[in-house]
């Protein structure tokens, strides 16, 4: 039986093979070759795509290189969503590598936030961590940390340093033994066809009778359609980090082991493949 | 596409909140549970609630993301305002000032007032139309009201971080940069108090008429 700590490593080191192709409307001085890269599931696009920009800048005039943005099958990719979430949501049942188009002009202001520097990503990342801790511990753990501790979380993510990150993150995963879990579970459920960006609600990991709540309990509460009916017909896949955890999995365990570095469980609900 | 109002600062109706399944008293009701479990109601006109012991609460201030609903919330208030301010010519790469530069902005405000001949130039510089959008939501994550704001030029282009700071009054810049945002007051009418503190920092003015006093003001304790 795999140690629980192995799960933390498997999540952190998950990668998605990706092919970046320059969008045909971009103006180049010579032909641009596609660029291949293994993207970390737990990180954010602008943090890991400097090489992509440099690669395409080589064949373009500086004046034609505006802010880089990415698109998959016509959908601009929100950089403030973790990469693994974007893949699970839009491309999980397609053949690898993931094919993404690269743009340097016509930035879609209605769909995407600008990302002028890494400090913007850091601010967004820390904001998510703080919100998650507000849910788990009323913010007590984050508030007790010093500024250098916050920096350590960010630097761990930025530099892909699992040990550095988890040395600090483990504090955010603690809870009073008598409580049996966090106060509320930080989670967000995403669905491409929905008009809301995501579903986020208050949900306790332990019932009033002391029984641990499962992933199935969470879905029953906030997305009952995702629970397969008795006739065995599965309409949806419930995906986290590219896998479908069993509905009997305790949600507290999922929160401790399958959260993204921002301490949220980002869950994708996608149509089940009809093969 | 909405027509901008002719006046420099116009006010649209406060939005209708999505209320949870509790009884409704009026069209703009918003329920805010307090940390001690008691609840009170605040109407759209922001009249003071029934006297209840109100603890101080954390407040937060954040910028709107065009594609994201800010956390889960039950109640909702929205206001749009047209104001005058300073906009730069948009740059191609969307670059913005670093945090050090923004701190320097705070220092700049200590310089003396400009002499008369430069007022005209300043006036022209500050005459761009800016559309401010304010949303007040109750965040169940933080169990506190949250003020979200977004500023854009009339063509819809969002203001850059540098432009946002340019339009924050100098006396607020330093406070925003250096002071902690912990708590405000224990006044009965804490929504109005809170809004009157955070609002002006981002151009949202709270008319005095909002603060109707129904009972003896209590001792305020500000941290």
Coordinates of C-alpha atoms in Angstrom, one line a residue:
Chain A
X1 CA 0.0 0.0 0.0
X2 CA 1.5 3.3 -1.1
X3 CA 2.5 5.7 1.7
X4 CA 0.3 8.8 1.9
X5 CA 3.4 10.9 1.5
X6 CA 4.0 9.3 -1.9
X7 CA 0.7 10.8 -3.0
X8 CA 2.0 14.2 -2.2
X9 CA 5.0 13.7 -4.4
X10 CA 2.9 12.2 -7.2
X11 CA 0.6 15.2 -7.2
X12 CA 3.5 17.7 -7.1
X13 CA 5.5 16.1 -9.9
X14 CA 2.6 15.5 -12.3
X15 CA 3.4 16.8 -15.7
X16 CA 1.5 17.3 -19.0
X17 CA 3.3 17.0 -22.3
X18 CA 2.3 20.1 -24.3
X19 CA 2.9 21.3 -27.8
X20 CA 2.9 25.1 -28.2
X21 CA 2.2 26.3 -31.8
X22 CA 2.3 30.0 -32.8
X23 CA -1.1 31.1 -34.0
X24 CA -1.3 31.6 -37.7
X25 CA -2.2 35.3 -37.6
X26 CA 1.0 36.2 -35.7
X27 CA 3.5 38.0 -37.9
X28 CA 6.9 36.2 -38.2
X29 CA 10.1 36.9 -40.1
X30 CA 10.5 33.2 -40.7
X31 CA 8.6 30.0 -40.0
X32 CA 8.0 29.2 -36.4
X33 CA 8.6 25.7 -35.2
X34 CA 6.3 24.3 -32.5
X35 CA 7.8 24.2 -29.0
X36 CA 7.4 21.1 -26.8
X37 CA 7.4 21.4 -23.0
X38 CA 6.4 19.3 -20.0
X39 CA 4.1 21.5 -17.9
X40 CA 3.8 21.0 -14.1
X41 CA 0.1 20.4 -13.3
X42 CA 0.3 22.3 -10.0
X43 CA 1.8 25.5 -11.4
X44 CA 0.5 28.4 -13.5
X45 CA 1.1 29.1 -17.2
X46 CA 3.0 32.4 -17.0
X47 CA 5.3 30.9 -14.3
X48 CA 6.6 28.1 -16.5
X49 CA 6.4 29.4 -20.1
X50 CA 9.4 31.9 -20.3
X51 CA 11.0 29.4 -22.7
X52 CA 8.0 29.4 -24.9
X53 CA 8.1 33.2 -25.2
X54 CA 11.9 33.2 -25.9
X55 CA 11.4 30.5 -28.6
X56 CA 8.9 32.5 -30.6
X57 CA 10.5 35.8 -30.0
X58 CA 13.4 34.6 -32.0
X59 CA 11.4 34.6 -35.2
X60 CA 9.4 37.8 -34.6
X61 CA 10.1 41.5 -34.7
X62 CA 10.1 43.0 -31.2
X63 CA 7.3 45.4 -32.1
X64 CA 5.0 42.4 -32.9
X65 CA 5.6 40.8 -29.5
X66 CA 2.9 41.9 -27.1
X67 CA 1.8 40.2 -23.9
X68 CA 1.7 36.4 -24.5
X69 CA -1.5 34.5 -24.0
X70 CA -2.7 31.0 -24.7
X71 CA -5.7 29.4 -26.3
X72 CA -7.0 25.9 -26.6
X73 CA -9.6 25.1 -29.3
X74 CA -10.8 28.7 -29.4
X75 CA -10.9 29.2 -25.6
X76 CA -8.5 31.7 -24.1
X77 CA -6.8 29.9 -21.2
X78 CA -7.1 31.7 -17.8
X79 CA -3.6 31.9 -16.5
X80 CA -4.8 32.2 -12.9
X81 CA -6.2 28.6 -13.0
X82 CA -3.6 25.9 -12.2
X83 CA -2.4 24.2 -15.4
X84 CA -3.7 20.7 -14.2
X85 CA -7.2 22.2 -13.8
X86 CA -7.2 23.7 -17.3
X87 CA -6.1 20.4 -18.8
X88 CA -8.6 18.3 -16.9
X89 CA -11.4 20.7 -17.7
X90 CA -10.7 21.2 -21.5
X91 CA -8.5 18.3 -22.7
X92 CA -8.5 15.4 -20.4
X93 CA -9.9 12.8 -22.8
X94 CA -7.9 13.9 -25.8
X95 CA -4.7 12.5 -27.2
X96 CA -1.4 13.8 -25.9
X97 CA 0.5 16.1 -26.3
X98 CA -1.9 18.9 -25.3
X99 CA -1.9 21.3 -28.3
X100 CA -2.0 25.0 -27.3
X101 CA -1.9 28.0 -29.6
X102 CA 0.3 30.9 -28.6
X103 CA -0.7 34.6 -29.2
X104 CA 1.1 37.8 -28.9
X105 CA -1.5 40.3 -30.0
X106 CA -5.3 40.9 -29.7
X107 CA -5.2 40.2 -25.9
X108 CA -8.8 39.2 -25.0
X109 CA -9.4 41.7 -22.1
X110 CA -12.9 40.4 -21.5
X111 CA -11.7 36.9 -20.8
X112 CA -8.3 37.1 -19.4
X113 CA -6.5 39.0 -16.6
X114 CA -3.2 40.7 -17.6
X115 CA -0.1 39.2 -16.0
X116 CA 2.6 41.8 -16.3
X117 CA 5.0 40.1 -13.8
X118 CA 5.5 37.2 -11.5
X119 CA 4.5 39.2 -8.5
X120 CA 1.0 39.2 -9.9
X121 CA 1.0 35.4 -9.8
X122 CA 2.4 35.5 -6.3
X123 CA -0.3 37.8 -5.1
X124 CA -3.0 35.6 -6.6
X125 CA -1.4 32.4 -5.2
X126 CA -1.0 33.9 -1.7
X127 CA -4.6 35.2 -1.8
X128 CA -5.9 31.6 -2.5
X129 CA -3.8 30.2 0.3
X130 CA -5.2 32.8 2.7
X131 CA -8.7 32.1 1.7
X132 CA -8.2 28.4 2.0
X133 CA -6.8 28.9 5.5
X134 CA -9.7 31.2 6.4
X135 CA -11.9 28.2 5.6
X136 CA -9.8 25.6 7.4
X137 CA -8.6 27.4 10.4
X138 CA -10.3 30.9 10.4
X139 CA -7.0 32.2 9.1
X140 CA -5.1 31.4 12.3
X141 CA -2.3 29.4 10.7
X142 CA -1.5 31.9 7.9
X143 CA -1.7 34.8 10.3
X144 CA 0.8 33.2 12.7
X145 CA 3.3 32.7 9.9
X146 CA 5.9 35.3 9.2
X147 CA 6.4 37.0 5.9
X148 CA 9.4 34.8 5.2
X149 CA 7.2 31.8 5.7
X150 CA 4.7 33.1 3.1
X151 CA 7.7 33.7 0.8
X152 CA 8.9 30.1 1.3
X153 CA 5.5 28.8 0.1
X154 CA 5.8 30.9 -3.1
X155 CA 9.5 30.2 -3.7
X156 CA 8.8 26.5 -3.3
X157 CA 6.2 26.6 -6.0
X158 CA 8.2 29.0 -8.3
X159 CA 11.3 26.9 -8.1
X160 CA 9.6 23.5 -8.1
X161 CA 11.1 22.7 -4.7
X162 CA 8.8 20.0 -3.1
X163 CA 10.6 19.9 0.3
X164 CA 10.9 23.6 0.7
X165 CA 7.2 24.0 -0.1
X166 CA 5.9 21.2 2.2
X167 CA 8.1 22.2 5.1
X168 CA 5.8 25.1 5.4
X169 CA 2.6 23.8 3.8
X170 CA 2.3 20.9 6.4
X171 CA 1.4 23.5 9.0
X172 CA -1.6 24.4 6.8
X173 CA -2.6 20.8 6.8
X174 CA -2.8 20.4 10.6
X175 CA -6.0 20.4 12.6
X176 CA -6.9 19.8 16.3
X177 CA -7.2 16.0 16.8
X178 CA -10.5 16.3 18.6
X179 CA -12.1 18.1 15.6
X180 CA -11.3 15.2 13.2
X181 CA -10.5 17.6 10.4
X182 CA -10.6 21.2 9.1
X183 CA -13.4 23.6 9.9
X184 CA -14.5 23.7 6.2
X185 CA -13.0 22.1 3.1
X186 CA -11.5 24.5 0.5
X187 CA -12.8 23.3 -2.8
X188 CA -14.1 24.6 -6.1
X189 CA -16.0 22.6 -8.7
X190 CA -15.7 23.6 -12.4
X191 CA -17.8 22.8 -15.4
X192 CA -17.2 24.1 -18.9
X193 CA -20.8 24.4 -19.8
X194 CA -21.8 26.3 -16.7
X195 CA -22.4 30.1 -16.8
X196 CA -20.9 30.4 -13.3
X197 CA -17.1 30.2 -13.1
X198 CA -17.2 27.7 -10.3
X199 CA -19.1 26.3 -7.4
X200 CA -17.8 27.0 -3.9
X201 CA -19.7 26.4 -0.7
X202 CA -19.2 25.8 3.0
X203 CA -18.8 22.1 3.6
X204 CA -17.7 20.4 6.8
X205 CA -15.4 17.3 6.5
X206 CA -17.0 15.6 9.5
X207 CA -20.7 15.1 10.1
X208 CA -22.3 16.1 13.4
X209 CA -22.4 12.5 14.5
X210 CA -18.6 12.3 13.9
X211 CA -18.7 10.3 10.7
X212 CA -16.2 11.5 8.1
X213 CA -17.8 13.0 5.0
X214 CA -16.8 11.5 1.6
X215 CA -16.4 12.9 -1.9
X216 CA -19.8 11.4 -2.6
X217 CA -21.3 13.3 0.3
X218 CA -19.8 16.5 -1.1
X219 CA -21.2 15.9 -4.5
X220 CA -24.6 15.0 -3.2
X221 CA -24.7 18.4 -1.5
X222 CA -23.4 20.6 -4.3
X223 CA -23.6 18.6 -7.6
X224 CA -25.9 15.6 -7.2
X225 CA -26.1 15.1 -11.0
X226 CA -22.5 13.8 -10.8
X227 CA -23.4 10.8 -8.7
X228 CA -24.1 7.8 -11.0
X229 CA -27.7 6.6 -11.0
X230 CA -28.7 3.1 -10.0
X231 CA -29.0 2.0 -13.6
X232 CA -25.2 2.3 -13.9
X233 CA -25.3 5.2 -16.5
X234 CA -22.4 7.5 -15.7
X235 CA -23.1 11.0 -17.1
X236 CA -20.1 12.8 -15.7
X237 CA -16.5 12.2 -14.7
X238 CA -15.4 13.8 -11.5
X239 CA -11.7 14.6 -12.0
X240 CA -8.9 15.8 -9.7
X241 CA -5.3 15.8 -11.0
X242 CA -6.3 13.7 -13.9
X243 CA -7.8 10.9 -11.9
X244 CA -11.3 10.0 -10.7
X245 CA -11.1 9.3 -7.0
X246 CA -13.6 6.9 -5.6
X247 CA -16.7 8.5 -4.2
X248 CA -16.1 6.8 -0.9
X249 CA -12.8 8.7 -0.3
X250 CA -13.0 10.8 2.8
X251 CA -13.0 14.5 1.8
X252 CA -10.6 15.4 4.6
X253 CA -8.0 13.0 3.2
X254 CA -8.6 14.5 -0.3
X255 CA -8.1 18.0 1.0
X256 CA -4.8 17.0 2.8
X257 CA -3.3 15.1 -0.1
X258 CA -4.9 16.2 -3.4
X259 CA -5.1 19.9 -2.9
X260 CA -3.2 22.1 -5.3
X261 CA -0.3 24.2 -3.7
X262 CA -2.9 27.0 -3.2
X263 CA -4.6 24.6 -0.7
X264 CA -7.8 24.3 -2.8
X265 CA -9.2 21.1 -4.2
X266 CA -9.9 22.1 -7.8
X267 CA -12.4 19.6 -9.1
X268 CA -13.5 19.3 -12.8
X269 CA -16.8 17.9 -13.8
X270 CA -16.6 16.8 -17.4
X271 CA -18.9 14.7 -19.6
X272 CA -18.2 11.0 -19.4
X273 CA -16.7 9.7 -22.6
X274 CA -19.3 7.9 -24.7
X275 CA -17.2 4.9 -25.9
Chain B
X1 CA -23.4 48.8 -24.3
X2 CA -24.5 51.2 -21.6
X3 CA -24.7 54.9 -22.3
X4 CA -22.4 56.8 -19.9
X5 CA -24.3 59.4 -17.8
X6 CA -23.8 63.1 -18.7
X7 CA -22.9 64.0 -15.1
X8 CA -19.4 63.4 -13.8
X9 CA -20.6 61.1 -11.1
X10 CA -23.8 59.1 -11.5
X11 CA -25.2 56.4 -9.5
X12 CA -27.1 53.3 -10.8
X13 CA -29.5 51.4 -8.6
X14 CA -28.1 48.9 -6.1
X15 CA -28.3 45.4 -7.5
X16 CA -30.8 42.9 -6.4
X17 CA -29.2 40.3 -4.1
X18 CA -29.6 36.6 -4.4
X19 CA -31.0 35.8 -1.0
X20 CA -30.9 32.5 0.7
X21 CA -34.2 30.8 1.6
X22 CA -35.2 33.1 4.4
X23 CA -38.1 35.5 4.6
X24 CA -37.7 38.7 2.6
X25 CA -38.7 42.1 3.9
X26 CA -37.8 44.3 1.0
X27 CA -36.3 44.1 -2.5
X28 CA -32.8 44.9 -1.4
X29 CA -32.4 42.8 1.7
X30 CA -29.1 41.4 2.6
X31 CA -28.5 39.1 5.5
X32 CA -25.2 39.2 7.3
X33 CA -24.6 36.5 10.0
X34 CA -22.2 37.7 12.7
X35 CA -19.5 35.7 14.3
X36 CA -21.6 35.2 17.5
X37 CA -24.3 33.6 15.5
X38 CA -26.8 36.5 15.7
X39 CA -28.1 38.0 12.5
X40 CA -29.3 41.4 11.5
X41 CA -30.7 42.9 8.4
X42 CA -29.5 45.8 6.4
X43 CA -31.8 47.3 3.8
X44 CA -30.6 48.8 0.5
X45 CA -30.8 52.3 1.9
X46 CA -28.2 51.2 4.5
X47 CA -30.3 52.2 7.5
X48 CA -28.8 51.1 10.8
X49 CA -29.9 47.6 12.0
X50 CA -31.7 46.8 15.2
X51 CA -29.4 47.2 18.1
X52 CA -27.4 44.0 18.6
X53 CA -24.0 43.6 20.0
X54 CA -21.8 43.8 16.9
X55 CA -18.2 42.5 17.1
X56 CA -15.5 44.1 15.0
X57 CA -14.9 42.2 11.8
X58 CA -12.1 41.7 9.4
X59 CA -12.4 43.6 6.1
X60 CA -10.7 42.9 2.9
X61 CA -10.3 44.9 -0.3
X62 CA -9.6 43.2 -3.6
X63 CA -9.7 43.8 -7.3
X64 CA -12.3 42.3 -9.6
X65 CA -11.4 39.5 -12.0
X66 CA -13.4 39.7 -15.2
X67 CA -14.2 36.0 -15.4
X68 CA -14.5 34.9 -11.8
X69 CA -17.3 35.2 -9.3
X70 CA -15.6 36.3 -6.1
X71 CA -16.1 33.4 -3.7
X72 CA -19.5 32.2 -2.5
X73 CA -21.8 34.8 -1.3
X74 CA -25.5 35.1 -0.5
X75 CA -26.1 38.9 -0.5
X76 CA -25.0 41.3 -3.1
X77 CA -24.8 45.1 -3.7
X78 CA -23.5 46.8 -6.8
X79 CA -22.8 50.4 -7.8
X80 CA -21.4 51.9 -10.9
X81 CA -19.9 55.4 -10.9
X82 CA -18.4 57.6 -13.6
X83 CA -15.6 59.7 -12.4
X84 CA -12.7 61.9 -13.6
X85 CA -9.2 60.8 -13.3
X86 CA -5.9 60.1 -15.0
X87 CA -5.4 57.4 -17.6
X88 CA -2.2 56.7 -19.4
X89 CA -1.9 55.8 -23.1
X90 CA -2.1 52.0 -23.0
X91 CA 1.2 50.4 -23.5
X92 CA 1.7 47.4 -25.7
X93 CA 3.2 45.1 -23.1
X94 CA 0.9 46.0 -20.3
X95 CA 3.9 46.7 -18.0
X96 CA 3.2 48.2 -14.6
X97 CA 5.2 49.7 -11.7
X98 CA 6.8 47.4 -9.2
X99 CA 5.9 47.6 -5.5
X100 CA 9.0 49.9 -4.9
X101 CA 7.7 52.3 -7.5
X102 CA 4.3 52.4 -5.9
X103 CA 5.9 53.2 -2.6
X104 CA 7.7 56.1 -4.3
X105 CA 4.3 57.4 -5.4
X106 CA 3.5 57.7 -1.7
X107 CA 6.6 59.7 -1.1
X108 CA 5.8 62.0 -4.1
X109 CA 2.7 63.3 -2.3
X110 CA 4.8 65.0 0.3
X111 CA 6.0 67.6 -2.2
X112 CA 4.4 71.1 -2.0
X113 CA 1.3 72.1 -4.0
X114 CA 1.8 73.2 -7.6
X115 CA 1.7 76.9 -8.4
X116 CA -1.2 78.4 -10.4
X117 CA 0.3 78.1 -13.9
X118 CA 0.4 74.3 -13.7
X119 CA -3.2 73.8 -12.6
X120 CA -4.5 73.9 -16.2
X121 CA -2.1 71.2 -17.3
X122 CA -3.0 69.1 -14.3
X123 CA -6.7 69.6 -15.0
X124 CA -6.3 68.4 -18.6
X125 CA -4.3 65.4 -17.3
X126 CA -7.0 64.5 -14.9
X127 CA -10.0 64.8 -17.1
X128 CA -10.3 61.3 -18.5
X129 CA -13.5 59.5 -17.8
X130 CA -13.1 56.4 -15.6
X131 CA -15.9 53.9 -15.0
X132 CA -15.8 52.4 -11.5
X133 CA -17.7 49.3 -10.6
X134 CA -18.2 48.4 -7.0
X135 CA -19.6 45.1 -5.7
X136 CA -20.2 44.4 -2.0
X137 CA -20.6 40.7 -1.3
X138 CA -20.7 38.7 1.8
X139 CA -17.9 36.2 1.7
X140 CA -18.7 33.0 3.5
X141 CA -15.0 32.1 3.3
X142 CA -14.0 35.1 5.4
X143 CA -17.4 35.6 7.1
X144 CA -17.1 39.3 6.4
X145 CA -18.4 41.7 3.7
X146 CA -15.9 42.2 0.9
X147 CA -15.7 45.2 -1.4
X148 CA -14.7 44.3 -4.9
X149 CA -13.9 47.1 -7.3
X150 CA -13.0 47.5 -10.9
X151 CA -12.0 50.5 -12.9
X152 CA -12.0 50.8 -16.7
X153 CA -11.8 53.4 -19.4
X154 CA -15.0 54.1 -21.3
X155 CA -13.9 51.7 -24.0
X156 CA -13.9 48.9 -21.5
X157 CA -10.1 48.7 -21.1
X158 CA -9.3 47.9 -17.5
X159 CA -7.0 50.4 -15.7
X160 CA -3.5 49.1 -15.0
X161 CA -2.2 48.9 -11.5
X162 CA -0.2 52.0 -12.0
X163 CA -3.3 53.9 -13.2
X164 CA -5.3 52.7 -10.2
X165 CA -2.7 54.0 -7.8
X166 CA -2.5 57.3 -9.7
X167 CA -6.2 57.8 -9.0
X168 CA -6.0 57.0 -5.3
X169 CA -5.9 60.2 -3.3
X170 CA -2.3 60.9 -2.0
X171 CA -3.4 60.9 1.6
X172 CA -4.8 57.4 1.2
X173 CA -1.9 55.9 -0.7
X174 CA 0.5 55.7 2.2
X175 CA -2.2 54.3 4.5
X176 CA -3.1 51.6 2.0
X177 CA 0.5 50.7 1.5
X178 CA 1.6 50.6 5.0
X179 CA -1.2 50.2 7.5
X180 CA -2.7 46.9 8.4
X181 CA -6.3 46.3 7.5
X182 CA -7.4 44.5 10.6
X183 CA -10.6 45.9 11.9
X184 CA -12.6 49.0 12.2
X185 CA -15.3 50.0 14.7
X186 CA -17.9 48.8 17.0
X187 CA -20.5 51.3 15.8
X188 CA -24.0 50.0 15.4
X189 CA -24.0 50.9 11.7
X190 CA -20.9 49.0 10.8
X191 CA -21.6 48.5 7.1
X192 CA -21.8 52.2 6.6
X193 CA -18.7 52.8 8.8
X194 CA -16.8 50.2 6.9
X195 CA -17.8 51.5 3.5
X196 CA -17.0 55.0 4.5
X197 CA -13.5 53.9 5.4
X198 CA -12.7 51.7 2.4
X199 CA -14.9 53.4 -0.2
X200 CA -13.2 56.7 -0.6
X201 CA -9.9 55.0 -1.0
X202 CA -11.1 53.7 -4.3
X203 CA -13.3 56.6 -5.3
X204 CA -16.6 55.4 -3.8
X205 CA -18.2 58.3 -1.9
X206 CA -20.7 57.5 0.8
X207 CA -23.2 60.4 1.2
X208 CA -23.9 61.5 4.8
X209 CA -27.5 60.6 4.4
X210 CA -26.6 56.9 4.5
X211 CA -25.6 57.3 8.2
X212 CA -29.0 57.8 9.8
X213 CA -28.4 57.5 13.5
X214 CA -31.2 55.6 15.3
X215 CA -29.7 55.3 18.7
X216 CA -27.0 56.8 21.0
X217 CA -23.6 56.3 19.3
X218 CA -21.5 53.7 21.2
X219 CA -17.9 54.1 22.0
X220 CA -15.8 53.2 19.0
X221 CA -12.7 51.1 19.2
X222 CA -10.6 51.2 16.1
X223 CA -7.5 49.1 15.7

